[in-house]
CSV table of C-alpha atoms and ligand atoms in Angstrom, one decimal:
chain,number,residue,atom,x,y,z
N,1,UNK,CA,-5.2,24.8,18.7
N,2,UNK,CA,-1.9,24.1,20.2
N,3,UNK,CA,-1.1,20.1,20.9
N,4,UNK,CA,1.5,19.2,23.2
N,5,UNK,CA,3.3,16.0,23.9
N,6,UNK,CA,6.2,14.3,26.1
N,7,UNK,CA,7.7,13.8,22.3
N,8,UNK,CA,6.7,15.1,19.0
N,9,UNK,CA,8.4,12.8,16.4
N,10,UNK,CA,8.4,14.9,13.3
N,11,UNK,CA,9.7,12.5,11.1
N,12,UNK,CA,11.7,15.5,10.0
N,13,UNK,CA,14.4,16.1,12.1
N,14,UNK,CA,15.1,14.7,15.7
N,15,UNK,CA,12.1,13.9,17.8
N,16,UNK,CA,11.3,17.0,20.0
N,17,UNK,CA,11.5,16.5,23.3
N,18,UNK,CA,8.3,18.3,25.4
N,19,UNK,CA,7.1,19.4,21.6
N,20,UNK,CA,4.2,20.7,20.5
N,21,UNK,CA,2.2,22.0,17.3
N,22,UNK,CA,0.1,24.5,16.3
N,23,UNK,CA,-3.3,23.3,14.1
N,24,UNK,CA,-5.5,25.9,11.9
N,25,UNK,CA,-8.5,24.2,10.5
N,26,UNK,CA,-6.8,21.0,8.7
N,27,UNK,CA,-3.0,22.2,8.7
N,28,UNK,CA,0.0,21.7,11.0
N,29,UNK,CA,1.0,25.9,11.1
N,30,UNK,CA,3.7,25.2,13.2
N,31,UNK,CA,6.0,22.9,15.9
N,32,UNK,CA,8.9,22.9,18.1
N,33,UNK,CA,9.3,22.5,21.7
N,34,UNK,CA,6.2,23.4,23.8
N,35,UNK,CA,7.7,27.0,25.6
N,36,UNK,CA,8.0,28.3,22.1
N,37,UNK,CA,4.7,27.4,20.3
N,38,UNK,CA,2.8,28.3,23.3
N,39,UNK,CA,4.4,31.6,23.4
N,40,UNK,CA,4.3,31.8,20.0
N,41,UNK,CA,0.0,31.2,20.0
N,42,UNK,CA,-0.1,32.3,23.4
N,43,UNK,CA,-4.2,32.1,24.1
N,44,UNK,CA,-5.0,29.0,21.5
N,45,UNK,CA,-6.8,26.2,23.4
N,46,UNK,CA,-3.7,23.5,24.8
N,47,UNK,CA,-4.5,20.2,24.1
N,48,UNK,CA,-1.8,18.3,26.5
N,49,UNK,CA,-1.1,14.8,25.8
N,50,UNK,CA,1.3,14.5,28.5
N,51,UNK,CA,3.4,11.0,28.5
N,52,UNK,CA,2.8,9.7,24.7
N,53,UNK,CA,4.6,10.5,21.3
N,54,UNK,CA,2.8,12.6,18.8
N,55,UNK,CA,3.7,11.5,15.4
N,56,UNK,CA,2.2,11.0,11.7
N,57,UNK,CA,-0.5,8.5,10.8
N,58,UNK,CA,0.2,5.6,9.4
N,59,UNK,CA,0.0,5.1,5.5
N,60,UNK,CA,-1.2,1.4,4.6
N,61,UNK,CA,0.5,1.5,0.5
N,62,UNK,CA,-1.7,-1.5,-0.1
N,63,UNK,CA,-5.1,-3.6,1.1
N,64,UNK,CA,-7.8,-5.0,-0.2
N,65,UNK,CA,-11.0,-3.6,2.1
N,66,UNK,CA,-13.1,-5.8,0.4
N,67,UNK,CA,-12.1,-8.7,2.2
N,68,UNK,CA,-11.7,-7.7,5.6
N,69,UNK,CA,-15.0,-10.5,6.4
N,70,UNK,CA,-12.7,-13.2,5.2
N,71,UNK,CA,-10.5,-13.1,8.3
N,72,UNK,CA,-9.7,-16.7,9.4
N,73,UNK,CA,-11.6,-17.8,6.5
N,74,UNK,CA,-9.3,-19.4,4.4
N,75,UNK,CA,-6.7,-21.7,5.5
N,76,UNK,CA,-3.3,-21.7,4.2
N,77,UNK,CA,-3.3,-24.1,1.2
N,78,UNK,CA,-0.5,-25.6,-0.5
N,79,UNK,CA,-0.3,-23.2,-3.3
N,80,UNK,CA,-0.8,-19.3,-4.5
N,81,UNK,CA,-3.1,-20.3,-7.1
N,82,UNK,CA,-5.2,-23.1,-4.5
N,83,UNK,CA,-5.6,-19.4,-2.6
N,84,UNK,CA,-6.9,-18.0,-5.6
N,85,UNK,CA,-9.6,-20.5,-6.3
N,86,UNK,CA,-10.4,-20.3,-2.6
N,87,UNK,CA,-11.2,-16.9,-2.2
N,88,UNK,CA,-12.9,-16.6,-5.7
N,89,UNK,CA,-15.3,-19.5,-3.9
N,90,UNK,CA,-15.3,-16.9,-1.4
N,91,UNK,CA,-16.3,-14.3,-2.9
N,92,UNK,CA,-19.2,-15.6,-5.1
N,93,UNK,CA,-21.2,-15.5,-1.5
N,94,UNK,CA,-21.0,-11.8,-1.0
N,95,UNK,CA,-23.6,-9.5,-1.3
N,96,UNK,CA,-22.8,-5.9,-2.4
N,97,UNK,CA,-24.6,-4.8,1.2
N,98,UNK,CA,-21.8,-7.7,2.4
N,99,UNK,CA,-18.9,-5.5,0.8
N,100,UNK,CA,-20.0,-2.4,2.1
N,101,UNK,CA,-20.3,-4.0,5.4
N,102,UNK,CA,-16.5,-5.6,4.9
N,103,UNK,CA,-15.2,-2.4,3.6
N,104,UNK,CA,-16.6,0.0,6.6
N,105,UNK,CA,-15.6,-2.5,9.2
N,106,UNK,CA,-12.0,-2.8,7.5
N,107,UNK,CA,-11.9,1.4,8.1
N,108,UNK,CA,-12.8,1.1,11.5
N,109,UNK,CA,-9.8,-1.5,12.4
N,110,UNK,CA,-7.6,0.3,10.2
N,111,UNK,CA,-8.3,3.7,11.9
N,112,UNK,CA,-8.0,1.7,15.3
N,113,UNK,CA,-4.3,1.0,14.6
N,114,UNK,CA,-3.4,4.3,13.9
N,115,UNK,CA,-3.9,4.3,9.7
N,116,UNK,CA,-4.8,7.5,8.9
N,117,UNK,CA,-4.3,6.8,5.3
N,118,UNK,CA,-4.9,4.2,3.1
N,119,UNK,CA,-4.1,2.8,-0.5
N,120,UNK,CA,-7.5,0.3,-1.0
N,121,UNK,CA,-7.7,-1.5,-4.1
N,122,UNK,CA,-11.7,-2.3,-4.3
N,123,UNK,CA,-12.7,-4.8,-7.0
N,124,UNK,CA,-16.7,-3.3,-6.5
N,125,UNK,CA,-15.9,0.7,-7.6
N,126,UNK,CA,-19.4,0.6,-7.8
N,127,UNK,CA,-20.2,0.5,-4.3
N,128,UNK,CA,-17.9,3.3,-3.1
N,129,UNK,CA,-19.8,5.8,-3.4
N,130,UNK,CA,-22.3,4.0,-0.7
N,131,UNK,CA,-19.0,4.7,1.4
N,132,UNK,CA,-17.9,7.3,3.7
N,133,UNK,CA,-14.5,6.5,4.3
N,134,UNK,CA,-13.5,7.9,7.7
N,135,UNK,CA,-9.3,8.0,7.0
N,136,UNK,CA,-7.9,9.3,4.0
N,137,UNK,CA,-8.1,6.8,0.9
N,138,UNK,CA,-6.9,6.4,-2.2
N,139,UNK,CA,-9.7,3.9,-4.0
N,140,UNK,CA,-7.9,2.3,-6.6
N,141,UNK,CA,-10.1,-0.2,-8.5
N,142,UNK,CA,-9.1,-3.5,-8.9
N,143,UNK,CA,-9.4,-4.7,-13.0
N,144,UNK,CA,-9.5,-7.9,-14.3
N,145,UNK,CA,-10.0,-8.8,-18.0
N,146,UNK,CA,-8.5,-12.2,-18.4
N,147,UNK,CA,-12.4,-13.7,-19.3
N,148,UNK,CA,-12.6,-11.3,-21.8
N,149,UNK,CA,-9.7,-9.4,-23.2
N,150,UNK,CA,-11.8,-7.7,-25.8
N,151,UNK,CA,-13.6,-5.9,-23.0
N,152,UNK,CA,-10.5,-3.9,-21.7
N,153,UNK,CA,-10.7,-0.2,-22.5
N,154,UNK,CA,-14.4,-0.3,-21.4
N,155,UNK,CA,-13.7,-1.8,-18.2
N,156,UNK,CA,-11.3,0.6,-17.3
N,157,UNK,CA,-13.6,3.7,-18.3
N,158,UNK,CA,-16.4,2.3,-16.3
N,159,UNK,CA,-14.3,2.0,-13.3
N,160,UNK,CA,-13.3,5.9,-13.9
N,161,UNK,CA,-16.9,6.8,-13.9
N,162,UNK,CA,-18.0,4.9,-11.0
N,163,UNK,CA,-14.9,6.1,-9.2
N,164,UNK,CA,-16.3,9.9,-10.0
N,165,UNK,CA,-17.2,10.5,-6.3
N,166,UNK,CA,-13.8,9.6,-4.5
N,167,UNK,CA,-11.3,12.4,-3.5
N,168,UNK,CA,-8.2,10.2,-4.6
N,169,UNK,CA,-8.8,7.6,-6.9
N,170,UNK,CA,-6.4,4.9,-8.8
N,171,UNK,CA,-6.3,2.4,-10.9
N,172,UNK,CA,-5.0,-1.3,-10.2
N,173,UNK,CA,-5.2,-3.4,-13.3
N,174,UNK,CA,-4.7,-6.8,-10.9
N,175,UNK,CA,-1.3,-8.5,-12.2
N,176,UNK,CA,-0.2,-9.3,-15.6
N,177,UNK,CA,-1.5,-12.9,-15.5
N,178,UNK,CA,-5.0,-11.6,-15.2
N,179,UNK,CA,-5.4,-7.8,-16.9
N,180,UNK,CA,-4.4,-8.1,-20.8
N,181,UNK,CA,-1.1,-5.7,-22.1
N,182,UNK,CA,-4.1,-3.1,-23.8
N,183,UNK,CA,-6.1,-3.0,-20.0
N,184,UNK,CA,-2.7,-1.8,-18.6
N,185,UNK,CA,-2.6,0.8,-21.9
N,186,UNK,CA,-5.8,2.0,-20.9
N,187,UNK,CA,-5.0,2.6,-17.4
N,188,UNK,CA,-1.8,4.6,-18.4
N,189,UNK,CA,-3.7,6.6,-21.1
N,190,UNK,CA,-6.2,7.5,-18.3
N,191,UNK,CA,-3.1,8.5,-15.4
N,192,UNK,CA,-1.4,10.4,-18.2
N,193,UNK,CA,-4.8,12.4,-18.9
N,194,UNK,CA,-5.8,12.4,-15.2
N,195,UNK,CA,-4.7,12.9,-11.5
N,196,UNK,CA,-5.1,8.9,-11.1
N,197,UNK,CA,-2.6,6.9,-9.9
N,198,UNK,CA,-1.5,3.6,-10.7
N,199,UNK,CA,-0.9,0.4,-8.7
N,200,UNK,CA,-0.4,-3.3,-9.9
N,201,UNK,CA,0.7,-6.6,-8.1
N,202,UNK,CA,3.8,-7.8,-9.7
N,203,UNK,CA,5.9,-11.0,-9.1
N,204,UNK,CA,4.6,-12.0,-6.0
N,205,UNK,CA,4.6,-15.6,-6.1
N,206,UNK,CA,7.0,-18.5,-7.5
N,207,UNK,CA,3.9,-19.8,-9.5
N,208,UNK,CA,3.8,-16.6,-11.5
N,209,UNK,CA,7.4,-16.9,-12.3
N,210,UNK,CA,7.0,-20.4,-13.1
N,211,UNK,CA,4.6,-19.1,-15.4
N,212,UNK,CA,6.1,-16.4,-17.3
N,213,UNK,CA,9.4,-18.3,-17.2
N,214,UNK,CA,8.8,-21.5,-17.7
N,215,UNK,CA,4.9,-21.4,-18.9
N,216,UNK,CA,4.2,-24.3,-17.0
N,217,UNK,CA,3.1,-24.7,-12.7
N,218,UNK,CA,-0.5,-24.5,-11.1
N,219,UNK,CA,-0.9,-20.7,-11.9
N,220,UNK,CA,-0.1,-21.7,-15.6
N,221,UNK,CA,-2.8,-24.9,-16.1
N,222,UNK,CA,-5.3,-22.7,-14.0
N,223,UNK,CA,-5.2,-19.9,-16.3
N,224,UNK,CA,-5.1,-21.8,-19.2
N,225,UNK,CA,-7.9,-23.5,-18.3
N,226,UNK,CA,-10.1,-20.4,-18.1
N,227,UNK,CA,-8.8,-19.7,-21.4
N,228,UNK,CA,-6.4,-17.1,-21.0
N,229,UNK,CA,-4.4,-16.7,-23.8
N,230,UNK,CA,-0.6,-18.0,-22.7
N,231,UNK,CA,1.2,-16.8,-25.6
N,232,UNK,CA,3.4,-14.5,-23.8
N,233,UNK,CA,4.3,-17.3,-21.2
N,234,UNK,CA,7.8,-19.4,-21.4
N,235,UNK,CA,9.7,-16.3,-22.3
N,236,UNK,CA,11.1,-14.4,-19.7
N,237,UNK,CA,10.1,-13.7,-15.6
N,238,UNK,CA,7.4,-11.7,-14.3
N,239,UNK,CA,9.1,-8.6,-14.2
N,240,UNK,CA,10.4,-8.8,-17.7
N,241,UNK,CA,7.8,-9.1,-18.9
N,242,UNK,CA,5.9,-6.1,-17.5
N,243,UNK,CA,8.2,-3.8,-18.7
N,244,UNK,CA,7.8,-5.1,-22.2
N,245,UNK,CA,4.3,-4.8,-22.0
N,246,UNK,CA,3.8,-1.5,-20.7
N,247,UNK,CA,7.1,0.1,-21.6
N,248,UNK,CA,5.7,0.2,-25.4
N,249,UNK,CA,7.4,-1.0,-27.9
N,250,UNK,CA,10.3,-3.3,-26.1
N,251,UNK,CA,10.7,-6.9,-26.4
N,252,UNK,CA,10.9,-9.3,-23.5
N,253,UNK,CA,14.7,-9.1,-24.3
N,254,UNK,CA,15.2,-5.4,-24.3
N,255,UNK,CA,12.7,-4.1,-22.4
N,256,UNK,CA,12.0,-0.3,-22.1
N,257,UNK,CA,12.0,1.9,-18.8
N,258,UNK,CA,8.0,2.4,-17.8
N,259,UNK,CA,6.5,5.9,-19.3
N,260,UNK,CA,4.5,7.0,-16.9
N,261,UNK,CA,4.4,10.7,-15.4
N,262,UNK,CA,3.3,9.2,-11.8
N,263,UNK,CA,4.4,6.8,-10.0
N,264,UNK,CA,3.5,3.4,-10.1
N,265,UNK,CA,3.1,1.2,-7.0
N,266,UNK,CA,4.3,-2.1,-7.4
N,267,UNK,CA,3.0,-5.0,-4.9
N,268,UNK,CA,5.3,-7.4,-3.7
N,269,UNK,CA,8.1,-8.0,-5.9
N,270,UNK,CA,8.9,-11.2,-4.3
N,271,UNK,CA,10.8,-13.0,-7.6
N,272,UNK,CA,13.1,-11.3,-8.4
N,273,UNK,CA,16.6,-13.1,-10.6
N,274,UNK,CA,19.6,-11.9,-10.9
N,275,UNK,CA,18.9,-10.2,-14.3
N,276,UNK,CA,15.6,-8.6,-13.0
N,277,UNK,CA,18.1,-6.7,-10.5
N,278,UNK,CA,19.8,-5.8,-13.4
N,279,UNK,CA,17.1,-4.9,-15.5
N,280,UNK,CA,16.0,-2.7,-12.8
N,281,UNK,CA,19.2,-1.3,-11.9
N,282,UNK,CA,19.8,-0.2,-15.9
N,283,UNK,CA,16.1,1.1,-17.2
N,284,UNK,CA,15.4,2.7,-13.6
N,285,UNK,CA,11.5,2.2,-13.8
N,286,UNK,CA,9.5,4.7,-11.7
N,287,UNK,CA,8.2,1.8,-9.3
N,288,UNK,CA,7.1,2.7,-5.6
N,289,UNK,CA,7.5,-0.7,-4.2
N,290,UNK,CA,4.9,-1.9,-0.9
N,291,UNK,CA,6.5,-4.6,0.8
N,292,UNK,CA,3.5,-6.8,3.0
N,293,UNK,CA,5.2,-8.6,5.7
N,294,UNK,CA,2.3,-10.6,7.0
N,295,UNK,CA,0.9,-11.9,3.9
N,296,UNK,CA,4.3,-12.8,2.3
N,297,UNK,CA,4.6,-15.1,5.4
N,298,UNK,CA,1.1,-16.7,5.1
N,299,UNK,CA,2.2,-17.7,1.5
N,300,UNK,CA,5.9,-18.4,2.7
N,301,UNK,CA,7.1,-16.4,-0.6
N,302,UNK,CA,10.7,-16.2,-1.5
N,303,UNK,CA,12.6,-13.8,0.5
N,304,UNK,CA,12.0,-10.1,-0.1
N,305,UNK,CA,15.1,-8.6,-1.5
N,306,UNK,CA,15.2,-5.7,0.2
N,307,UNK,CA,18.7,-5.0,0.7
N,308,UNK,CA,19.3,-5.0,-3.1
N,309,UNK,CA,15.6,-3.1,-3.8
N,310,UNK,CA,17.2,-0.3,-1.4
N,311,UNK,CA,20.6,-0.1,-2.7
N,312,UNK,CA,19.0,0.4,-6.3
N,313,UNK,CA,17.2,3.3,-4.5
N,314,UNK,CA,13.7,2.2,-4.6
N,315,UNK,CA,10.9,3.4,-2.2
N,316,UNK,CA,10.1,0.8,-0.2
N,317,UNK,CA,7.0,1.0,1.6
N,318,UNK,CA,4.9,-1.4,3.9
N,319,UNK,CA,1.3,-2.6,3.3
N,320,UNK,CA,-0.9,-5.1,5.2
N,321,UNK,CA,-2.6,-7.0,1.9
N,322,UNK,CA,-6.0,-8.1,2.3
N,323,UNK,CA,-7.4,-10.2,5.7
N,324,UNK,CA,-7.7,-12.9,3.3
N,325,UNK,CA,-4.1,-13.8,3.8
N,326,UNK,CA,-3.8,-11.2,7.4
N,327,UNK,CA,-4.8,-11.8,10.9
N,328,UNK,CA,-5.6,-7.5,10.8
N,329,UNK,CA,-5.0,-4.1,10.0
N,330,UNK,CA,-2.2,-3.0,11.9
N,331,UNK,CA,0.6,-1.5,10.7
N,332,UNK,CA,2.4,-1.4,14.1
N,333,UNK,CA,2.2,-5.1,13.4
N,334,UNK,CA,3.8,-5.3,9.9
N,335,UNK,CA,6.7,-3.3,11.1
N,336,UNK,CA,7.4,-5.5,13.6
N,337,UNK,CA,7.7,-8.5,11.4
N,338,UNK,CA,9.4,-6.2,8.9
N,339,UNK,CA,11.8,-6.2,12.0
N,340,UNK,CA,12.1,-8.8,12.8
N,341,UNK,CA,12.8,-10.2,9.1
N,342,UNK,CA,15.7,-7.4,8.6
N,343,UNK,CA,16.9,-6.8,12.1
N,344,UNK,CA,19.8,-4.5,10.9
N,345,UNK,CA,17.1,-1.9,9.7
N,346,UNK,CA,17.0,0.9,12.4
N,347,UNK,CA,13.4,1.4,13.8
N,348,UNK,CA,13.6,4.9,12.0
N,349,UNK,CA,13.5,3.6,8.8
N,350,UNK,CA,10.8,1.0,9.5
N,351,UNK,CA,8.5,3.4,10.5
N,352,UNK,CA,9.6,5.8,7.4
N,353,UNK,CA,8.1,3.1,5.5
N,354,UNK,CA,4.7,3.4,6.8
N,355,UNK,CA,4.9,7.2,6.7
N,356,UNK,CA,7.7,9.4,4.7
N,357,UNK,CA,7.8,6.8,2.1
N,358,UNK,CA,4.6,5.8,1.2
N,359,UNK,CA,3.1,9.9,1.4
N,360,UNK,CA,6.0,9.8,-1.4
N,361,UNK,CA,4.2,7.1,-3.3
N,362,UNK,CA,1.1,8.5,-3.5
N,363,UNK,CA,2.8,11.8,-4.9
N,364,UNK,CA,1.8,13.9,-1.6
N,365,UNK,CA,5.1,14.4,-0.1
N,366,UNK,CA,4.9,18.1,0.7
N,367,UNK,CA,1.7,17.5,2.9
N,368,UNK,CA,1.4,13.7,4.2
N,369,UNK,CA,3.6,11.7,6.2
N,370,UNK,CA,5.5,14.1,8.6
N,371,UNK,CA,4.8,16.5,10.7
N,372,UNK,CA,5.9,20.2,9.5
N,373,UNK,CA,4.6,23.8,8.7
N,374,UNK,CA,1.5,22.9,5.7
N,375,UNK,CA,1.1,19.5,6.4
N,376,UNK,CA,-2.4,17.6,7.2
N,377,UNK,CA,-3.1,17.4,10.6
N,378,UNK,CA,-3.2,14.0,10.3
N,379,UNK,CA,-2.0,12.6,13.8
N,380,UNK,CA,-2.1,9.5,16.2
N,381,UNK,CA,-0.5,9.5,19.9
N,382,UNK,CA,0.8,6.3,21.7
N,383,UNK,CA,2.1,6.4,25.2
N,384,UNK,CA,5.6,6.1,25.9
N,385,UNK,CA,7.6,5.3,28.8
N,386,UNK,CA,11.5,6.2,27.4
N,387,UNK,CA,12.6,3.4,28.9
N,388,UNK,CA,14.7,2.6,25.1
N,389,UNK,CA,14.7,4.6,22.0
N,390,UNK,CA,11.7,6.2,21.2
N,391,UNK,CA,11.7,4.6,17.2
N,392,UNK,CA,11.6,1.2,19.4
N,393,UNK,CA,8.9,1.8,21.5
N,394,UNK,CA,6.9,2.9,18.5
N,395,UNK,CA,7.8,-0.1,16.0
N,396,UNK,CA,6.8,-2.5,20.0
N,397,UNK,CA,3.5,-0.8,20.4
N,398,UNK,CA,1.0,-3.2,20.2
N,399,UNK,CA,-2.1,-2.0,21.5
N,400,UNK,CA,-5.2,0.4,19.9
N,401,UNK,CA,-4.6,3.7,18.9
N,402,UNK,CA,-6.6,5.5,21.7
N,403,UNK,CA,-6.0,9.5,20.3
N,404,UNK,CA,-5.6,10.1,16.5
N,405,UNK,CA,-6.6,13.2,14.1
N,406,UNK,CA,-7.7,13.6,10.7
N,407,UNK,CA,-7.5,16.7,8.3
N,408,UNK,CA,-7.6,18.6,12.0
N,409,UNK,CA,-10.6,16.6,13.7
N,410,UNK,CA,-9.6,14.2,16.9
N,411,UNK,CA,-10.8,11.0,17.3
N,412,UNK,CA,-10.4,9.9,20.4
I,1,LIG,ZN1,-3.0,-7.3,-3.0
């Protein structure tokens, strides 16, 4: 199958101008401009496109599915960890058939915005295989052991099993205020054994560093209260004192680079010091770091360094967070308020951030997130009217996703 289009941004090279490619099965075989592939495959069925811009799906590096039903639900309350008691309140009401119903509604916005893939942390791993998901996902699942620390390498192997069905699967041991220094252990013993990847949310809010730093603040008394043990609180900040705890053996003073063979995407990284930048810049840990626009606004979170995360060469990728703390699913939507936060970014580089970079991430950088000879055929079209750059009018498009393909099937 040849597919043509007014512009077939590659994201590999210049956009082509009255571009095409050719399709076998689930693989891009070929593109270029349209006289050449059609010559070239002369007597495969044309699919024309006419005035829009082919390019690659979208890659959402991070949402929780779970909670797309929680839209509107909770207000914005005066702190991280208020948010935290609300939407465990939340989430006491849901029914596993209420998850599923959240998490297949969640894949139908999501795929109506042009994600064609998706990293979904899932705290129910036991429901996904009731799930057909209808975009590529990575299911990582979400671990918690702060109620009971003693439990950690046997919730992370259950999770594993019940993760058995899914093509791509992860592991997200929460955040280092709730999943213990061994559940973290656990998930790396697993990723080092496996083809699992890892994800974690790290430093996302001033409460945490309070925490960590100064062991005292809301997040503090709240997880003190539910008897976490706070011993490792009042040293050091959040990211300090990850790397001690998973880069085995360090101290929170001299911390060791992360081990790990894959790469590890880091949520948020919103508190950052001067001597985390350091840190980072000297033990180089293989982070993958998923920026969330929309949700760092609904909590007003300290600016996102990303100037600095950049410079230290960091992939930075874009992720829409759960609707617990999001209005939707769009992408398009997070890169304009990634724009309009860092207006000096070119709209290239926004939108490599919810394609090159995050296909990167999730270790697939030979077949997701451009469009080339071997890659999915995973595809979405928007009109254009080249009235400014064609990056622009991408990054502006605010409507649904009417054409988009998966592993070679249209969806239109
Ligand atoms: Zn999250």
């Amino acid at each position: 199958m040849i597919i043509r289009a007014r512009v077939v941004v590659t994201m590999d090279g210049p956009p082509i101008e009255n571009g095409a490619i050719a399709i076998s099965a689930d693989r891009i075989v070929d593109a270029g401009k349209f006289s050449e592939i059609s010559k070239r495959y002369s007597g495969e069925e044309v699919v024309d496109l006419g005035e829009q811009a082919l390019l690659p799906g979208l890659i959402n590096a991070h949402c929780h599915l779970d909670y797309t039903c929680l839209r509107g639900r909770i207000p914005r309350q005066k702190s991280f960890t208020d948010w935290v008691r609300a939407i465990n309140a939340e989430k006491t009401k849901l029914s596993p058939d209420d998850y599923v119903r959240s998490i297949n509604e969640g894949f139908v916005e999501a795929k109506r915005f042009g994600t064609t893939t998706i990293a979904n942390l899932t705290a129910v791993p036991e429901l996904v295989s009731r799930i057909q998901a209808p975009i590529r996902t990575w299911w990582f699942a979400e671990l918690i052991d702060v109620r009971d620390p003693t439990r950690a390498n046997e919730i992370v192997d259950l999770a594993v099993e019940q993760l058995k069905s899914a093509e791509h699967l992860g592991l997200a041991p929460h955040a280092p205020f709730t999943a213990s220094a061994n559940l973290y252990r656990r998930c790396e013993e697993i990723a080092r054994s496996k083809e699992v990847l890892l994800t974690t949310h790290l430093a996302e809010s001033r409460e945490e560093m309070s925490m960590f730093r100064d062991a005292n603040g809301p997040l503090y008394e709240f997880l003190k209260e539910i008897g976490r043990d706070m011993s490792d609180c009042g040293r050091s900040t959040p990211i300090r004192n990850f790397l001690s705890a998973v880069g085995r053996g360090g101290s929170p003073n001299r911390p060791r680079a992360i081990e790990v063979n894959r790469p590890y995407l880091i949520a948020h990284l919103n508190e950052i010091s001067q001597s985390d930048l350091e840190l980072l810049r000297k033990s180089k840990p293989n982070f993958q770091i998923v920026y969330c626009p929309r949700s760092h606004a609904y909590f007003s979170h300290s600016a996102f360094q990303f100037e600095k995360l950049r410079e230290l060469r960091f992939n930075i990728c874009l992720g829409t967070d759960s609707l617990a703390s999001n209005d939707d699913l769009s992408l398009f939507a997070e890169m304009r308020a990634f724009q309009k936060d860092f207006p000096d970014v070119s709209p290239e580089e926004i939108l490599r951030m919810a394609t090159l970079n995050p296909a990167l991430a999730l270790g697939k950088p030979h077949v997701l997130g451009r469009i080339g000879k071997n890659y999915w055929a995973d595809l979405i079209a928007i009109p254009v009217t080249r009235s400014t750059s064609v990056f622009e009018e991408i990054v502006g498009f605010d409507q649904p996703v009417r054409w988009s393909m998966i592993g070679g099937q249209i969806w239109a």
